[in-house]
XYZ file of C-alpha atoms in Angstrom:
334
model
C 0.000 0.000 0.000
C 1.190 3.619 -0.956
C 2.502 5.765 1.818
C 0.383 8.835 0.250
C -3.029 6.677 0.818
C -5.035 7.194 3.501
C -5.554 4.509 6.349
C -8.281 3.551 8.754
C -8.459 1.993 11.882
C -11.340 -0.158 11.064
C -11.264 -3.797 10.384
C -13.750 -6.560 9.228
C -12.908 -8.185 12.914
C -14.162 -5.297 14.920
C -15.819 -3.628 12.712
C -18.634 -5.471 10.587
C -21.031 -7.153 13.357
C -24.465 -7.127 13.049
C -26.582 -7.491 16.429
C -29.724 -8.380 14.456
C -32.028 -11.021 13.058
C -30.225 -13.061 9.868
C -31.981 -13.876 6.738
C -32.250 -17.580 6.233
C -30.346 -19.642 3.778
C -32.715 -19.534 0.727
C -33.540 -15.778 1.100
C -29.580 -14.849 1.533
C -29.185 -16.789 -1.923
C -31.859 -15.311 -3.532
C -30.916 -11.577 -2.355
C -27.386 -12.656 -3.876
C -28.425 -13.870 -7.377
C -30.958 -10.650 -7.426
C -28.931 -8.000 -6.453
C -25.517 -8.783 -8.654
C -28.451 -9.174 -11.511
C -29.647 -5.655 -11.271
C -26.176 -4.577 -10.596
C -24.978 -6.177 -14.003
C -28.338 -4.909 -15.945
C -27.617 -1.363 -14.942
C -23.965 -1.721 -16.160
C -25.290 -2.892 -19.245
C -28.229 -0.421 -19.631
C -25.764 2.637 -18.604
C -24.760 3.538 -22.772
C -28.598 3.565 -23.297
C -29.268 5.884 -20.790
C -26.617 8.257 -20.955
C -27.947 10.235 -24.075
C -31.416 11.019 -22.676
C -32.378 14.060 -20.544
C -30.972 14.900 -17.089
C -34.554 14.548 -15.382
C -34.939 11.415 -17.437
C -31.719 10.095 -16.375
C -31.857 10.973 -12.912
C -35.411 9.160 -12.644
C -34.221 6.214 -13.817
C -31.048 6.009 -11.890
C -33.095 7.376 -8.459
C -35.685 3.678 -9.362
C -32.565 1.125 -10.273
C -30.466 2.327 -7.558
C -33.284 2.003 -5.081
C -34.543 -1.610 -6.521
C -30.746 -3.100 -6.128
C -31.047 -1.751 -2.311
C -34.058 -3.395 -1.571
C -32.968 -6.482 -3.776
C -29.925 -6.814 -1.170
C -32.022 -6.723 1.581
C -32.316 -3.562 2.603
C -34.488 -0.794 3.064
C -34.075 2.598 2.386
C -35.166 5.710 4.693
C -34.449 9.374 3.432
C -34.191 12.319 6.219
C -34.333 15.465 4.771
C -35.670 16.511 1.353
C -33.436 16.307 -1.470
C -33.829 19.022 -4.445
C -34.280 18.488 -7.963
C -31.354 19.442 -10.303
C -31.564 23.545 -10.297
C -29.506 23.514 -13.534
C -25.847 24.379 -11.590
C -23.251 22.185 -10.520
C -23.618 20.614 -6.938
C -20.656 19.238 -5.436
C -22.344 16.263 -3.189
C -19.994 14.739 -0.505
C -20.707 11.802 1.771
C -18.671 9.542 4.353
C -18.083 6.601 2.986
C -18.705 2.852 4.441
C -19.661 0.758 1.926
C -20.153 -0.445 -1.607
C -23.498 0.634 -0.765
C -22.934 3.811 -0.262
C -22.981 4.536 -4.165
C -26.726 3.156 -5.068
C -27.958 4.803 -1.531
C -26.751 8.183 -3.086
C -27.859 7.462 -6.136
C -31.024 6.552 -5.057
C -32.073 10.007 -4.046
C -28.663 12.215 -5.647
C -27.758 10.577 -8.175
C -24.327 12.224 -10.386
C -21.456 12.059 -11.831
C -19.221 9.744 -9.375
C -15.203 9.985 -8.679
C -14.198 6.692 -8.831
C -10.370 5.494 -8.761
C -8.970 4.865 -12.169
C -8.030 1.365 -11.847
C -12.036 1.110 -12.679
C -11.742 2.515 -15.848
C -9.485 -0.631 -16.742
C -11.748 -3.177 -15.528
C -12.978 -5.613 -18.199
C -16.684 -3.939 -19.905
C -17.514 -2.645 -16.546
C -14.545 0.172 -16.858
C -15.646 1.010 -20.576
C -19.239 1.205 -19.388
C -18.667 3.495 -16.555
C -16.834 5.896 -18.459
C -19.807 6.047 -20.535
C -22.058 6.833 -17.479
C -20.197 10.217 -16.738
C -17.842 8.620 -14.257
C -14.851 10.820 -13.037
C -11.892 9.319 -12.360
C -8.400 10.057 -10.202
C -5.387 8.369 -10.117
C -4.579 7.557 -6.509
C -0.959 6.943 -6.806
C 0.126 9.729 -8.596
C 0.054 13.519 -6.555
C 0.885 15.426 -9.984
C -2.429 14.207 -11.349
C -4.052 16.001 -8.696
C -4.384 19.535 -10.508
C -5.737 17.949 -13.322
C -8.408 15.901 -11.354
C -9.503 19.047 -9.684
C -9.578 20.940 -13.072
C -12.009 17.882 -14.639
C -14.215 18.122 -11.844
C -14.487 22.055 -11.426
C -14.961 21.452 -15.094
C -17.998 19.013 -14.678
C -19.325 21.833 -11.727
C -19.250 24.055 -14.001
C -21.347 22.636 -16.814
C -24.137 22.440 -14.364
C -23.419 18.387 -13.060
C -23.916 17.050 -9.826
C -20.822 15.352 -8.580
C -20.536 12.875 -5.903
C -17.596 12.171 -4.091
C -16.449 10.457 -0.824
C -13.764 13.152 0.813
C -12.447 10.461 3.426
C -10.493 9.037 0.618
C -11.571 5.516 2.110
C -13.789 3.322 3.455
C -14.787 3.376 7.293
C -16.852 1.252 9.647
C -19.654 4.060 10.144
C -19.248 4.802 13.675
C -17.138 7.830 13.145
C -15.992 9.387 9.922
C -12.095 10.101 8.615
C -10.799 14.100 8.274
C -11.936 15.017 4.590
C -9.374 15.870 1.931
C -9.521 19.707 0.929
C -8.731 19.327 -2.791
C -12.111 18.023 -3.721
C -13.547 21.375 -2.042
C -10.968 23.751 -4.410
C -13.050 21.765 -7.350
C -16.474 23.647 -5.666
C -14.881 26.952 -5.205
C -13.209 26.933 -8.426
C -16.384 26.308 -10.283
C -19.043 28.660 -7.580
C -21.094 25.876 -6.577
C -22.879 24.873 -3.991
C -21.868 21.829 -1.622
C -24.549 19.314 -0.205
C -23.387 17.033 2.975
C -24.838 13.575 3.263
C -24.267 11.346 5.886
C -25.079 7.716 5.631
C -26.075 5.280 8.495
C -26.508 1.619 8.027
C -28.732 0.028 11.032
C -30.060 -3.212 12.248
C -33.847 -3.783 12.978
C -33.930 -1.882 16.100
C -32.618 1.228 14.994
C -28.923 0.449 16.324
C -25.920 0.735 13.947
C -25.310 -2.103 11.889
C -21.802 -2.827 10.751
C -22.727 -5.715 8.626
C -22.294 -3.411 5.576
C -18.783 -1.918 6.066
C -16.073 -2.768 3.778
C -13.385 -1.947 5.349
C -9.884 -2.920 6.029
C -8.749 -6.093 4.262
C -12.303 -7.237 3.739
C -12.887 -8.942 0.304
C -16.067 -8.607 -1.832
C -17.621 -11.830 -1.902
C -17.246 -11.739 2.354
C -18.753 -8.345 1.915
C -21.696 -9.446 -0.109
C -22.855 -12.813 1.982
C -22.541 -10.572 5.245
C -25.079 -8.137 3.472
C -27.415 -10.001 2.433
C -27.073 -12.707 5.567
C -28.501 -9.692 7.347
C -31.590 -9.303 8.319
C -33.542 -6.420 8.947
C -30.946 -3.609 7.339
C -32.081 -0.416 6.861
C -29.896 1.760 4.839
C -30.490 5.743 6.039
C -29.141 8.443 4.325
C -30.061 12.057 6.079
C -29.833 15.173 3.311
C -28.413 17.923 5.335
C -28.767 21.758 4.329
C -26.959 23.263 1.402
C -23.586 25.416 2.125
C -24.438 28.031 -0.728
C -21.293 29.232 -2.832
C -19.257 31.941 -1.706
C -20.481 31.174 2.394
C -16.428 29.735 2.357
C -13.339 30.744 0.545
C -11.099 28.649 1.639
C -11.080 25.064 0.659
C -10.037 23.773 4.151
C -12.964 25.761 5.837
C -15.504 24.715 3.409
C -13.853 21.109 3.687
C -14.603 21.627 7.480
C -18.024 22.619 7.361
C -19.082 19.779 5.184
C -17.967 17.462 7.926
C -18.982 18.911 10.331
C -22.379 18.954 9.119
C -22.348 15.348 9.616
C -22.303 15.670 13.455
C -18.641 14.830 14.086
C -17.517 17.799 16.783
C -14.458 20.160 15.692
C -12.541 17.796 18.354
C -12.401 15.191 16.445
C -10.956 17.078 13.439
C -8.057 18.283 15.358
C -7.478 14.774 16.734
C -7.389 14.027 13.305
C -5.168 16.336 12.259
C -2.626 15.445 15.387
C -2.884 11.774 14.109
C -1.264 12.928 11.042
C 1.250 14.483 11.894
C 2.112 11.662 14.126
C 1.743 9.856 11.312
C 4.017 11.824 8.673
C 6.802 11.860 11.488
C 7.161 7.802 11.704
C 6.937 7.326 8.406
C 10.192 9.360 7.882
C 11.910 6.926 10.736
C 9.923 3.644 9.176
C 8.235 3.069 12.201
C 4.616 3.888 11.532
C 2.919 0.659 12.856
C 4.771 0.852 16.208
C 4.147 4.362 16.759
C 0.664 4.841 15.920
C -0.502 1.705 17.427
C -2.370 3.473 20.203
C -4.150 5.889 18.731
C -7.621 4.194 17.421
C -7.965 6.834 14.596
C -6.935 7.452 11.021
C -3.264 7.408 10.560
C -1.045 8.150 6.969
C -3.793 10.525 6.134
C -1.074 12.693 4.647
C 2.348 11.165 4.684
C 4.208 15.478 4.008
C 3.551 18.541 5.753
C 2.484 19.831 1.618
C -1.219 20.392 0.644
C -0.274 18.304 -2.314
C -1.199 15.038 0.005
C -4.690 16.457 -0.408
C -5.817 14.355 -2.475
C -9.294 13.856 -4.545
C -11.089 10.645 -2.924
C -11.667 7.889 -4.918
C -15.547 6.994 -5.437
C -15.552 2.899 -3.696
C -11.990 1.545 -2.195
C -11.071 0.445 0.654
C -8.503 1.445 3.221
C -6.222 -1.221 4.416
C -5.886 -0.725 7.988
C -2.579 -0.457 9.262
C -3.049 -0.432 12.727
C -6.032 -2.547 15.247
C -9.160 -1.124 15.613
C -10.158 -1.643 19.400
C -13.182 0.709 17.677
C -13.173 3.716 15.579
C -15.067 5.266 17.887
C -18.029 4.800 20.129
C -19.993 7.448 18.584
C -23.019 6.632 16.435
C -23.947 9.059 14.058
C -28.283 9.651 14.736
C-alpha cells in the first residue's frame, strides 16, 4: 500500500457485526443472485441511458439504484428533502462505508461519481462506466491532482452534480475520517454549492449495523454474503442543508463545514489532524505501525507537511488498515 493513501483503523474483525435477526439460507441466496443481476443490468443499460435528458436520467437512476437496495435486503429511509437538479453544478460529498454507499446516493442524488482509475481498466464494466459520466483520479500519482480538480471544477461548471467520498476511504460508520480539501478547491473553483450527506446503516432496532462496512482487508464476496445474511438492514441516508457558494473561501474551511455537518464535533478534526502528523513523522523513521498503534484513529492521512497530500477521494476503495481497531469510535452518528 502507498505511503500517500489514507488509512483507517477499522477492520472486518471489529468492525462489521451485526446485532440483528439473519436472513435464512434460501432468502440470503436469492438476495445474492438478485442483487448482482440488477447490478450487471444497470452496467449494461448505462450507454442507453446516458444520451437522454438529465430529469430522465436521474429518474431512472433514483428507481434502479433504489430496486438493487431493496434487492440486497435492505431498506431505504431518506431524512431530509433532497432538491431536484436547479440547472448548476452541486458538489455532493458523503462519508463513505460501503459499496453501498454509491446506489444509496444514487437513489435520491444521483451524479457524476469519482471513482479510482483502476475502474476505468476493468474488463466492460470500466468502458461502461466511463460512458455513465464517471470521473476518475489516479490515486498513486500527486501530480495528477491539478488535473483531477480541473475535470471536476470542469464538470461543476457545466451544471453536473458530482458525488464524491472526501475520506479518501472506506470506514466502519461509527465515526468518519478528516476530509481531503482538494475536492472542495473543485467547488470553489467552479461557484457551486456543496450538499453534505451522511449515511447510516442500522439493524432492525434502529442500532448501527456494521454488517455493511467494507473496510480494512475485507474482500467482496465476504462483503456481499454478510449483506445479504442480514436481516432487517435499513440503509439511512439524512440530506443535510446546502452550504451556498461563496459562504467559504477557503477550501479547508468549506472542507470543514461539510464534515462537520455530519455531526462529528471540531474535536475530532483536530485529533485528526494530530494523528497525522504523528503519522508523517514515523513514516520518515519507518516506524509507523509501532508508533501509531495506540491511537484508534486514522493514521497516513497525509504522509508530508504539503497540501499536495490532499488528495481527490476515490468513489468505492477500501482502506487497508494499518493499525487494530479496538473501535473507531463509540460514537453513532443519529
Amino acid at each position: 500500500m502507498s505511503a500517500w493513501l489514507p488509512t483507517a483503523p477499522c477492520t472486518p474483525q471489529d468492525c462489521s457485526g451485526h446485532h440483528g435477526p439473519a436472513a435464512g439460507l434460501p432468502a440470503a441466496v436469492g438476495r445474492l443472485l438478485a442483487g448482482t443481476a440488477l447490478v450487471l443490468a444497470g452496467a449494461l443499460l448505462t450507454p442507453l441511458v446516458a444520451p437522454l435528458g438529465a430529469a430522465v436520467r436521474d429518474r431512472l437512476t433514483r428507481r434502479w439504484a433504489h430496486t438493487v437496495l431493496r434487492a440486497f435486503g435492505l431498506r431505504v429511509r431518506v431524512v431530509g428533502r433532497p432538491e431536484p437538479r436547479r440547472g448548476t453544478g452541486v458538489l455532493v460529498v458523503a462519508n463513505h462505508i460501503s459499496w453501498l454507499d454509491i446506489p444509496l446516493v444514487a437513489a435520491v442524488l444521483p451524479g457524476r461519481m469519482l471513482a479510482k482509475s483502476e475502474i476505468r481498466r476493468w474488463p466492460v464494466l470500466g468502458a461502461l462506466a466511463a460512458r455513465g459520466g464517471t470521473l476518475f483520479v489516479e490515486r498513486e500519482r500527486l501530480r495528477a491532482l491539478p488535473g483531477t480538480v480541473r475535470t471536476l471544477s470542469a464538470a461543476l461548471t457545466a451544471g453536473s452534480r458530482v458525488v464524491v467520498f472526501p475520506e479518501g476511504c472506506t470506514w466502519c460508520g461509527r465515526d468518519q475520517g478528516r476530509f481531503t480539501p482538494a475536492v472542495f478547491q473543485a467547488a470553489l473553483d467552479a461557484g457551486a454549492a456543496v450538499r453534505p450527506v451522511r449515511i447510516t446503516y442500522r439493524a432492525a432496532d434502529g442500532r448501527f449495523s456494521g454488517a455493511p462496512s467494507f473496510v480494512g482487508d475485507d474482500t467482496m464476496p465476504a462483503s456481499l454474503w454478510r449483506v445479504v445474511a442480514a436481516g432487517g438492514l435499513t440503509a439511512e441516508i439524512t440530506v443535510l442543508p446546502l452550504i451556498p457558494a461563496g459562504t467559504h473561501t477557503d477550501r479547508r474551511a468549506l472542507a470543514r463545514a461539510a464534515r462537520a455537518a455530519l455531526g462529528l464535533p471540531e474535536g475530532a478534526v483536530a485529533q485528526s489532524a494530530v494523528t497525522e502528523v504523528a503519522a508523517t513523522r514515523t513514516a520518515v523513521t519507518g516506524s509507523a505501525t509501532t508508533r501509531t498503534a495506540f491511537t484508534g484513529t486514522a493514521v497516513a492521512q497525509t504522509a508530508v507537511a504539503s497540501d499536495s497530500a490532499n488528495r481527490p477521494a476515490s468513489s468505492v476503495h477500501q482502506c487497508v488498515s494499518s493499525i487494530p481497531a479496538s473501535a473507531s469510535s463509540a460514537r453513532t452518528p443519529s
